[in-house]
Coordinates of C-alpha atoms in Angstrom, one line a residue:
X1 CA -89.7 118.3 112.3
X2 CA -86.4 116.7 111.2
X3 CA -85.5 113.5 113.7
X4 CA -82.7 113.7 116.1
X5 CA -79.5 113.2 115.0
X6 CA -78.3 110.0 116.4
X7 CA -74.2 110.3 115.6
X8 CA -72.5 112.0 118.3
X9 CA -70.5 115.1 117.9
X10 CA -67.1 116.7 119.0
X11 CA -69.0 119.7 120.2
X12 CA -72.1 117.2 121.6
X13 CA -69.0 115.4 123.8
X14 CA -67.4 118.0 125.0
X15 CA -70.3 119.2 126.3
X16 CA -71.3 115.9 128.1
X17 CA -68.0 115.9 129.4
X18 CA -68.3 119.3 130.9
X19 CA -71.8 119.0 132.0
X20 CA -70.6 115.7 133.8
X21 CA -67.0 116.8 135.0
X22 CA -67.7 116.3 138.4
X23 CA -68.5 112.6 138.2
X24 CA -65.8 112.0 136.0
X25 CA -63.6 113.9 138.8
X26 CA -65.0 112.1 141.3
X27 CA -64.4 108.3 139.8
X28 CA -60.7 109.1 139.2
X29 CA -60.2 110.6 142.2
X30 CA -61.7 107.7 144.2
X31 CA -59.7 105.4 142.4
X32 CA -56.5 107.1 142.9
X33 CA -57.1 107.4 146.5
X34 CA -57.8 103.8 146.6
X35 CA -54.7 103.3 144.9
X36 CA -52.7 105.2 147.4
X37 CA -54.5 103.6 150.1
X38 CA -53.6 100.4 148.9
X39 CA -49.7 100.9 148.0
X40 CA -49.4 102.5 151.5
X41 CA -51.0 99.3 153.3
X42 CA -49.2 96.9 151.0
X43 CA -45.6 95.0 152.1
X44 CA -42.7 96.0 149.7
X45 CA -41.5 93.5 147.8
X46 CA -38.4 93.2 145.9
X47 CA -37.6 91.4 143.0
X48 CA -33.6 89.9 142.2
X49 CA -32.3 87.9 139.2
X50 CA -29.9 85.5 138.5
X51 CA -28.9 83.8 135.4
X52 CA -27.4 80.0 134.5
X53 CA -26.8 78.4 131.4
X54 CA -27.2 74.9 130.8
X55 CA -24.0 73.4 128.4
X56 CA -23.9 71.5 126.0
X57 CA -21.6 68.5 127.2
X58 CA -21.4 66.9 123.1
X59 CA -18.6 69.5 122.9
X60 CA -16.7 68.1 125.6
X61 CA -16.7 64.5 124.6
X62 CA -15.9 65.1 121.5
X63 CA -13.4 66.6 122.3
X64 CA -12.0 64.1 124.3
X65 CA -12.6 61.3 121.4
X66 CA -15.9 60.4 122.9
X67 CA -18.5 59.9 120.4
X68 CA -21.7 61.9 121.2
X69 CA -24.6 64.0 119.3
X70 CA -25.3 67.4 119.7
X71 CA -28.3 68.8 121.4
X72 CA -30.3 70.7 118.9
X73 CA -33.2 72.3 121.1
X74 CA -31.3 73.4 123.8
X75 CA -34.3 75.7 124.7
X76 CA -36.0 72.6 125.3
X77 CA -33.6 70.9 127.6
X78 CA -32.9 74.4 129.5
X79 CA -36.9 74.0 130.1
X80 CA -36.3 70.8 131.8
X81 CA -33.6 71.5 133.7
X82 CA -35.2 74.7 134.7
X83 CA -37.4 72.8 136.9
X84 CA -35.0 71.6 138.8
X85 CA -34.8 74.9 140.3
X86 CA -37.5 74.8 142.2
X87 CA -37.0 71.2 143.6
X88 CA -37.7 71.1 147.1
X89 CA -34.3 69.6 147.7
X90 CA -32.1 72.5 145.8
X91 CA -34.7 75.1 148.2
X92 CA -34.0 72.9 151.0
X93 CA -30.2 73.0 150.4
X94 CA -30.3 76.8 150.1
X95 CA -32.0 77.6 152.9
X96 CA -29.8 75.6 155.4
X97 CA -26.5 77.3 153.3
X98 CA -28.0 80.8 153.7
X99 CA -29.8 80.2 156.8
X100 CA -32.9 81.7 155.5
X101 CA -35.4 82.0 158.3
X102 CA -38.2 81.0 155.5
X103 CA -40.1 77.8 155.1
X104 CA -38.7 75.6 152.3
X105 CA -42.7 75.9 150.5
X106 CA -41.9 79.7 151.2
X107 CA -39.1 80.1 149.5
X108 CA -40.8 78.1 146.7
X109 CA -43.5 80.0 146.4
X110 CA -41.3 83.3 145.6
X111 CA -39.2 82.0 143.2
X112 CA -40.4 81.7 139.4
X113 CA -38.3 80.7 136.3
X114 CA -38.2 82.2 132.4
X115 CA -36.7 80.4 129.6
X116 CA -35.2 82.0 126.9
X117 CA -36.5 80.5 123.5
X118 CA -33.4 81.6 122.1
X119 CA -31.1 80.1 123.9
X120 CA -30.4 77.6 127.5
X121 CA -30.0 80.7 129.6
X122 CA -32.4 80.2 132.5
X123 CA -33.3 83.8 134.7
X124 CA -33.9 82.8 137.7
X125 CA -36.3 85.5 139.6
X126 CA -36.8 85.6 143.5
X127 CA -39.1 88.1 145.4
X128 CA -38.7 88.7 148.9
X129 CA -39.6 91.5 151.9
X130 CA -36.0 93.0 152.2
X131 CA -33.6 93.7 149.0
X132 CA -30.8 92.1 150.4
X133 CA -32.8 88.5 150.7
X134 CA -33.8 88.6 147.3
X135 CA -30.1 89.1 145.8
X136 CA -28.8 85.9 148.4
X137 CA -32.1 83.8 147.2
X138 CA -31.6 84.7 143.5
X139 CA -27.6 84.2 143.8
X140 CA -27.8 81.0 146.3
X141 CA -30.4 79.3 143.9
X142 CA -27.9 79.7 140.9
X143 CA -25.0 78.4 142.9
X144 CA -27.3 75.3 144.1
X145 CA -28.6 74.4 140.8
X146 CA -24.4 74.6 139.2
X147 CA -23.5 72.8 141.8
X148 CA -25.9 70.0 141.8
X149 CA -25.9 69.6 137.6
X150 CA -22.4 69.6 138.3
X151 CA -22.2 66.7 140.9
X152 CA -25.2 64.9 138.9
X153 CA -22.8 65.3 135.9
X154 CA -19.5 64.0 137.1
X155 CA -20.8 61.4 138.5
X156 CA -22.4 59.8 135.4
X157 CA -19.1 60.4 134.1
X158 CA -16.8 58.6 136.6
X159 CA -19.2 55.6 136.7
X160 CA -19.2 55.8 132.9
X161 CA -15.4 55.6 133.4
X162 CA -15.0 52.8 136.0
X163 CA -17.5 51.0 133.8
X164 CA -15.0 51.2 130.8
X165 CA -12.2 50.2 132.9
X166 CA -14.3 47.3 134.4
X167 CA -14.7 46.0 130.6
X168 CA -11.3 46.6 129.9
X169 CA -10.2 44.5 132.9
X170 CA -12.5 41.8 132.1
X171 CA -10.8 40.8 128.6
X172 CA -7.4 38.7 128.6
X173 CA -5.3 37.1 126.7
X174 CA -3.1 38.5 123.8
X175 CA -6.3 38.7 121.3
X176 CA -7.9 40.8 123.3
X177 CA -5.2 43.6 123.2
X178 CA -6.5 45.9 121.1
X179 CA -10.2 46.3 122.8
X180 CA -9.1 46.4 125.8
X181 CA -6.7 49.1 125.2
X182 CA -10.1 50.8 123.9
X183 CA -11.8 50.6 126.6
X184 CA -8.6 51.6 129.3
X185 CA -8.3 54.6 126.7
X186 CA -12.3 55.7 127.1
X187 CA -12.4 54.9 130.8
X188 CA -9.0 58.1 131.3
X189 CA -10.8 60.8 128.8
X190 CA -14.6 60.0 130.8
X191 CA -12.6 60.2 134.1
X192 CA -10.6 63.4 133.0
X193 CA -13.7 64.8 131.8
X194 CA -15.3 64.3 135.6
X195 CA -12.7 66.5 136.8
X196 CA -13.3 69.5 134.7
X197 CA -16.7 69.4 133.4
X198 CA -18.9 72.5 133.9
X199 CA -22.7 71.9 132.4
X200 CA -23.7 74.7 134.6
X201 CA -22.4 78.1 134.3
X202 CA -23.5 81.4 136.3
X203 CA -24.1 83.9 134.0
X204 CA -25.3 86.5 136.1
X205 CA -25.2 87.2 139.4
X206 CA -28.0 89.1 141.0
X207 CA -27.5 92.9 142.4
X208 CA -29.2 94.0 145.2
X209 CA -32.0 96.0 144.3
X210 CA -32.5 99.5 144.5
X211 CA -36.5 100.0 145.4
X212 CA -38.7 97.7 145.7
X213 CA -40.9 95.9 142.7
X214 CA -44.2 96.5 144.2
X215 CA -46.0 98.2 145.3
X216 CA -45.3 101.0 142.5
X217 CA -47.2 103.8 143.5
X218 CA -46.5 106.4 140.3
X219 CA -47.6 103.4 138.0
X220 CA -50.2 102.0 140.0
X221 CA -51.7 105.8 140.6
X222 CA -51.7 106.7 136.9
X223 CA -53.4 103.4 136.1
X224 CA -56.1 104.0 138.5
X225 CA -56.5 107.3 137.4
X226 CA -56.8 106.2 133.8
X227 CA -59.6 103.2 135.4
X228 CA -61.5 106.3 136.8
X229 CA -61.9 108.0 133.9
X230 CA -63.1 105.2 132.4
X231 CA -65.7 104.3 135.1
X232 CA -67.0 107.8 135.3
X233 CA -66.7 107.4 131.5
X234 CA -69.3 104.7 131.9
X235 CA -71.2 106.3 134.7
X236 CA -71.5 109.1 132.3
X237 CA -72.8 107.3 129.4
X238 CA -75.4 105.5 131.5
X239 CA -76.5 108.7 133.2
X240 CA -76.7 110.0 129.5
X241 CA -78.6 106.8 128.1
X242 CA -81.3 106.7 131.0
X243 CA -81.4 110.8 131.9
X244 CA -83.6 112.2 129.2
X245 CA -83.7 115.3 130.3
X246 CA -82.5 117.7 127.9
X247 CA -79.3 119.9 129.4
X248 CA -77.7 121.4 126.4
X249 CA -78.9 123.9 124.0
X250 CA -76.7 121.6 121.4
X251 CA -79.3 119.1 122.7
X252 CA -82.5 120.8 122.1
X253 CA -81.1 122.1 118.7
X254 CA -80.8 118.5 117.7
X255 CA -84.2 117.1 119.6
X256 CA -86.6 120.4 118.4
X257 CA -86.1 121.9 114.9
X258 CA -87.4 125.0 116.0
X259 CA -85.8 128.3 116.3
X260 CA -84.5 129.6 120.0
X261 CA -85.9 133.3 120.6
X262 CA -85.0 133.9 123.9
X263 CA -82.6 132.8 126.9
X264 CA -83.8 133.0 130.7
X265 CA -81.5 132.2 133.5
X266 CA -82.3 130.6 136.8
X267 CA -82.1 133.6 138.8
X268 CA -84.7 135.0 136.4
X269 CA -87.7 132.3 136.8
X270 CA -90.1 132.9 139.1
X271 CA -89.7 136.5 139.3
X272 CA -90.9 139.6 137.2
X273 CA -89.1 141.9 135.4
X274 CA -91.1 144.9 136.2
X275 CA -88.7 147.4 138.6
X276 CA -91.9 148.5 140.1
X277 CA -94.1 145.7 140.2
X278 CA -93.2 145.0 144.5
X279 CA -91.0 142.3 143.2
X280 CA -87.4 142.0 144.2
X281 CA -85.3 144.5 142.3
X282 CA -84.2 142.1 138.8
X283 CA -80.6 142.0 137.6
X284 CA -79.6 143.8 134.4
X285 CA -78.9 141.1 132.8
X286 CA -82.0 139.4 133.1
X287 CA -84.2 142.7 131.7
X288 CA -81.9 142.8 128.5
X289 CA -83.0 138.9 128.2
X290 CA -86.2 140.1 127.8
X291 CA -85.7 142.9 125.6
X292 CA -83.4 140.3 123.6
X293 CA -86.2 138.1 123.5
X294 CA -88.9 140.9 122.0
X295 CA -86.5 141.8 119.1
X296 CA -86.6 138.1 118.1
X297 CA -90.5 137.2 118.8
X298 CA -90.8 140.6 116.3
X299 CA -88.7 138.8 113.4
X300 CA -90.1 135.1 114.2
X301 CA -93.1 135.7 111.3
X302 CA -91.2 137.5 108.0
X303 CA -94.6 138.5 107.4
X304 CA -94.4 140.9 110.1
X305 CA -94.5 141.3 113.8
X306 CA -96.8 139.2 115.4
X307 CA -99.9 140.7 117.4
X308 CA -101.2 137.7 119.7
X309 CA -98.4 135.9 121.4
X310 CA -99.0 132.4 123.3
X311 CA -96.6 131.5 126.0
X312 CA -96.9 127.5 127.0
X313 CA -94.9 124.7 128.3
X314 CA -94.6 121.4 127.7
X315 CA -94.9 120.8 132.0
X316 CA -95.5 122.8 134.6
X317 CA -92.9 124.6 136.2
X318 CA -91.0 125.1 133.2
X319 CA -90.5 129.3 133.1
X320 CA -93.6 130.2 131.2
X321 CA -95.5 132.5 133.0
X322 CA -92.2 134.3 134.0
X323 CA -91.5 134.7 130.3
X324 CA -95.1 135.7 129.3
X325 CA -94.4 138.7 132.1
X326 CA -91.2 139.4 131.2
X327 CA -92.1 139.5 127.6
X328 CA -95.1 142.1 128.1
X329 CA -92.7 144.3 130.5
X330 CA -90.5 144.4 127.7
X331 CA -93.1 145.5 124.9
X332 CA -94.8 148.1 127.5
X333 CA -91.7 149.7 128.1
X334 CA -90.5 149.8 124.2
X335 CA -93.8 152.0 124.2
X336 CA -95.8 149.8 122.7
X337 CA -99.1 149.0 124.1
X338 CA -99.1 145.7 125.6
X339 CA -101.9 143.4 127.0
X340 CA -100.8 140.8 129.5
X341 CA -103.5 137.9 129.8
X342 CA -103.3 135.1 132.2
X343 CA -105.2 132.6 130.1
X344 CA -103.6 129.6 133.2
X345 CA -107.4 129.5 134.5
X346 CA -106.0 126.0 136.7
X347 CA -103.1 127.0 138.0
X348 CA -102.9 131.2 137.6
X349 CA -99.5 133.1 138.7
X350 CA -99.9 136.6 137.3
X351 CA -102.0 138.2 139.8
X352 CA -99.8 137.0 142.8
X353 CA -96.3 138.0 141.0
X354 CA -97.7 141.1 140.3
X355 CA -99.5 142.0 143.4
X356 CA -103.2 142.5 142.0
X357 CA -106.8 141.1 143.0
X358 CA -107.2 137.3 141.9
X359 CA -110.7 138.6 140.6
X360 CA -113.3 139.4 138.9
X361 CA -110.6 138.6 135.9
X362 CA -110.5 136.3 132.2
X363 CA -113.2 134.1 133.7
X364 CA -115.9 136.7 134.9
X365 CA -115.7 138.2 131.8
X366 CA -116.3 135.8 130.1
X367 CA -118.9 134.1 132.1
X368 CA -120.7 137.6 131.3
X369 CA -120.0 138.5 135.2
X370 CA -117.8 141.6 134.6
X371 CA -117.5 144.2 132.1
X372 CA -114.2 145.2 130.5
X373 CA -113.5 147.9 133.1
X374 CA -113.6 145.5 136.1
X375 CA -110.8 143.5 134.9
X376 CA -108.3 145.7 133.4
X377 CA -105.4 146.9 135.2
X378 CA -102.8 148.9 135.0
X379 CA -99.4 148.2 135.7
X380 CA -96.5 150.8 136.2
X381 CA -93.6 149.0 134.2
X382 CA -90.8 152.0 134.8
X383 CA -89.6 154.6 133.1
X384 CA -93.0 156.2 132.8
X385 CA -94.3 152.8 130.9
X386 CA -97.8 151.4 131.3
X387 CA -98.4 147.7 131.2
X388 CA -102.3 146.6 131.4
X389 CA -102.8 142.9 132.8
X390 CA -106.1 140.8 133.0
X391 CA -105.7 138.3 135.6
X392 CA -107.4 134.5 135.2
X393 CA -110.2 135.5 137.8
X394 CA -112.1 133.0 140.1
X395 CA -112.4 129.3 139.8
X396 CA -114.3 127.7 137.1
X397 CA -114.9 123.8 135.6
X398 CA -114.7 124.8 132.4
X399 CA -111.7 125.8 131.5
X400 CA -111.0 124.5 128.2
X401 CA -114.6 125.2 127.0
X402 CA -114.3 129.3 128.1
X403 CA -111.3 129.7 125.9
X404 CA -112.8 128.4 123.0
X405 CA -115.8 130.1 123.2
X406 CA -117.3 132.6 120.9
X407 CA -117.2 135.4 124.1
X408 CA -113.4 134.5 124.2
X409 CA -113.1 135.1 120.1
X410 CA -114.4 138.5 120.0
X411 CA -112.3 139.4 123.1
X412 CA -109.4 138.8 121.3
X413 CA -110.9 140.3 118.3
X414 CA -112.2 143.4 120.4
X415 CA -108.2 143.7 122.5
X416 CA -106.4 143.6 119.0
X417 CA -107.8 146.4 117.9
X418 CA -106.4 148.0 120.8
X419 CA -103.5 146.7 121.7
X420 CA -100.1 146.7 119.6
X421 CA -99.0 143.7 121.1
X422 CA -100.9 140.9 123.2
X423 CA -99.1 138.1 125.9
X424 CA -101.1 135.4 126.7
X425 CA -100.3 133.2 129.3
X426 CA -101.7 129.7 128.7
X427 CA -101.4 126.4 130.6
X428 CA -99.1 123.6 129.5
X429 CA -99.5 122.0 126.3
X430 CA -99.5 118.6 127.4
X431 CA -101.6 117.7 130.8
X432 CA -104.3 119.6 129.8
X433 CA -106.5 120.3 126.1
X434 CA -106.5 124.4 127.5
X435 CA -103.9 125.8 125.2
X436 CA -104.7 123.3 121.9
X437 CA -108.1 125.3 121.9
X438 CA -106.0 128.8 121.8
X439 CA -103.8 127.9 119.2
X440 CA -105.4 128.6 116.1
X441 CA -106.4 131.9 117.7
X442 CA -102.9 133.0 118.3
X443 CA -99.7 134.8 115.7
X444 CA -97.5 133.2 117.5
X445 CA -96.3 130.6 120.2
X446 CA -93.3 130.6 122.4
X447 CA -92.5 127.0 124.1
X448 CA -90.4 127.4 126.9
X449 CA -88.2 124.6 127.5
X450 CA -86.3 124.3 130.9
X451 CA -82.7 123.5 130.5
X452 CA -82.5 120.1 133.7
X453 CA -86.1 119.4 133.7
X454 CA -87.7 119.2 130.7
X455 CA -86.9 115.9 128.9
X456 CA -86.6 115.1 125.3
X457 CA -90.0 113.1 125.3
X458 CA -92.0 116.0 127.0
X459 CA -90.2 118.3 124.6
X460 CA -91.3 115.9 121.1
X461 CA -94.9 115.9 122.3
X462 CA -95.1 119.3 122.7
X463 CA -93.2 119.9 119.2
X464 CA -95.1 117.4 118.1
X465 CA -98.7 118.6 119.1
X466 CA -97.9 122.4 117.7
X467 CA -97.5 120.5 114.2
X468 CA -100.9 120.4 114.4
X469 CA -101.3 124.1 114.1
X470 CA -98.9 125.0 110.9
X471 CA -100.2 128.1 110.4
X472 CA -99.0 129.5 113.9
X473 CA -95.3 130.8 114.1
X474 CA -93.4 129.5 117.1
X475 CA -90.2 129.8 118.6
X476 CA -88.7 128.0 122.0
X477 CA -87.2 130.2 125.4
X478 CA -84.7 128.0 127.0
X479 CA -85.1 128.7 130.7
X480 CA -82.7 127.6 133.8
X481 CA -80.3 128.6 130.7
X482 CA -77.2 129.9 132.7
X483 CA -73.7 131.2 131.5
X484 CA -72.7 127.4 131.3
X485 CA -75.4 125.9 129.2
X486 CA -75.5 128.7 126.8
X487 CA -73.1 129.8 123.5
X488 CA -70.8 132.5 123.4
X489 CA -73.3 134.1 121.0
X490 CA -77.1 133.8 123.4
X491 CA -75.8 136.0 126.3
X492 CA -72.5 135.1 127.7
X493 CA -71.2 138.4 127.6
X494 CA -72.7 141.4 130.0
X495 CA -72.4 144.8 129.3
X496 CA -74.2 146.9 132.2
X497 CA -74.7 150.8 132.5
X498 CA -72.3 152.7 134.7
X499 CA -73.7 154.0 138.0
X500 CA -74.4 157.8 137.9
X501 CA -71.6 158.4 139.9
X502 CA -69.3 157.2 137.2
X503 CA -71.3 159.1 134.5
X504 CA -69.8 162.1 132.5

């Protein structure tokens, strides 16, 4: 048996994805609704900017004749005087101009500043409950900060000024002439400069904003969305890592290198397919699974059509008993003759399904307690077809020891020669040492495999103990295998017979 392929493919994820839609559905649907939840219980906020720009004053002395050196990070100084911004002093002088009815630490903590490496323009950004607010915040912190660089600024100036003049006034005599009319000459151009200097300039006013900042439902909706799918994403991928149940025929296909021979739905297990057997009536579709499933048990062997065919399981519960029926129905009525032999001497099913007497059956017989005759019966499978069944019989210890007895061998020896073909329903392959004992008296083995249930470890030790056996031919039936699980190709399309009304 080849190992498991452990890449993952396109066609592998798309069928995790559509096996596990509804949890990925689920996840982003939660988180969206939370999202809604939230942005309908959340304030609006809005958001306003301003801009200032700190000057360079160099320009300005020099101008006036003032020596001075120009300010080569301006970035860096904008950063400094950005701070001043948010000065408890400036807030305080802007909320008694606007007559905010906000605390000065309030006020504070809605307002944030961004530099602009580039340049010395400061944005100043303000976030409030109403729109209007956050345009009079944004605009009246601008107007605070120009004003106060500007008072700040003028008056270094004038007391640089007066300080020139009080030099100037405190050198006499005729000698002194020519500094003092230096210092009389730099005390006007720093005290002209106080009256027009500007190292503050509004760039930009703030507008009042249209909608608010936050909450942004839209964005905050398509983000969640995008966080559900990656939860259920996750959720997914640990269902997948810690669910070893096999779901996919893609799965099995990669897990069992064995070839599929037949597809049985859910609606199909634990039924028969006989029209007449007292069951309920069984759906088209389900019958021509089992007539699918005959044409492909007679091409498992290309040495020819096998004779003695062993249905098992890895489990319990898995759909084998209802494919060993359904198998046998579909032999009887291709007019062959077909033997149906529940060889499940723990845990038999044919003789209930079917309607016949539990015993004398397979383990009276071969106890020596019943002749041929007692346990044969004969099954009407429809259409004028006969199917003969041989149910387990009573209780017995010794199971495994009957079926590998020399009585059991020349049954089978004796019912070949009969018999065209030959269904025997065994126990499961892995609780139990039953069916190893038939398997070397068998053509053929079919392992059903129930899509949901049976997981990949069940399914290896069952590959894994039919190994054992090379010279049998075997072939899986995936059961619980509905129209989703399944291929285009293994029975997705129906094609039923038109009622006789409808017929030519």
């Amino acid at each position: 048996m080849n190992d498991a392929s452990t890449s993952i493919t396109l066609p592998a994820l798309y069928a995790v994805v559509r096996r596990n839609a509804a949890i990925i559905l689920f996840t982003i649907g939660l988180a969206v609704g939370t999202s809604v939840a939230l942005s309908a219980a959340t304030d609006p906020v809005y958001e306003a900017r301003s801009a200032v720009a700190f000057n360079d004053n160099s320009a300005d002395l020099q101008a006036l004749g003032i020596p001075a050196s120009p300010d080569f990070q301006p970035d860096k100084a904008a950063a400094a005087q950005a701070e001043r911004i948010t000065r408890p002093d400036v807030i305080a002088e802007v909320r008694r101009t606007l007559r905010v009815d906000l605390s000065v630490q309030e006020i504070q903590d809605s307002v944030s500043t961004q530099v602009d490496p580039a340049s010395n323009l400061v944005s100043i950004i303000v976030e409030a409950p109403t729109a209007d607010l956050a345009a009079r915040l944004a605009n009246g912190l601008a107007a605070a900060v120009r004003d106060d660089a500007t008072d700040r600024v003028k008056a270094r100036y004038r007391e640089g000024g007066r300080a020139a003049q009080r030099r100037a006034n405190r050198l006499k005599g005729d000698r002194n002439l020519a500094r003092r009319a230096v210092f009389e000459d730099q005390a006007a151009r720093l005290l002209a400069l106080a009256s027009f200097a500007t190292p503050v300039d509004v760039v930009r006013t703030a507008e009042v904003p249209e909608g608010p900042s936050s909450p942004k439902p839209v964005r905050n909706g398509v983000l969640a969305a995008l966080l559900g799918a990656i939860l259920g994403a996750g959720l997914v991928f640990l269902r997948q890592t810690f669910d070893r149940r096999l779901r996919e025929v893609d799965e099995v296909r990669e897990q069992i290198d064995l070839p599929i021979a037949g597809f049985l739905t859910t609606r199909a297990l634990g039924h028969v397919a006989f029209p007449g057997s007292g069951d309920k009536k069984p759906k088209e579709q389900d019958t021509e699974a089992f007539r699918i499933l005959r044409t492909n048990v007679g091409f498992l062997d290309p040495a020819g059509p096998p004779k003695v065919v062993l249905v098992t399981s890895p489990l319990p519960e898995e759909g084998k008993s209802t494919t060993a029926s359904g198998l046998a129905w579909a032999e009887a009525v291709a007019s062959r003759a077909t033997l149906l032999v529940d060889c499940d001497l723990r845990r038999p099913t044919v003789a209930k399904r079917l309607g016949l007497p539990a015993s004398p059956g397979l383990t009276e017989f071969l106890a020596g307690e019943a002749e041929p005759a007692d346990i044969l019966h004969t099954v009407d499978a429809g259409d004028g077809s006969k199917l003969v069944v041989i149910t387990a019989g009573g209780h017995t210890s010794n199971h495994a020891e009957m079926l590998v007895s020399e009585r059991f061998r020349e049954f089978l020896a004796q019912v070949s020669d009969v018999y065209d073909r030959i269904v025997l329903d065994s126990a499961p392959l892995l609780p139990v040492s039953d069916t190893i004992g038939l398997l070397p008296q068998v053509d053929a083995v079919l392992l059903c495999l129930r899509l949901g249930q049976t997981t990949r470890d069940d399914a290896t030790a069952a590959r894994n103990a039919l190994d054992r056996f090379p010279d049998a031919t075997v072939g899986m039936v995936l059961t619980a295998a509905d129209k989703s699980q399944r291929p285009y190709y293994a029975g997705s399309y129906a094609y039923t017979s038109l009622p006789a009304s409808e017929r030519a």
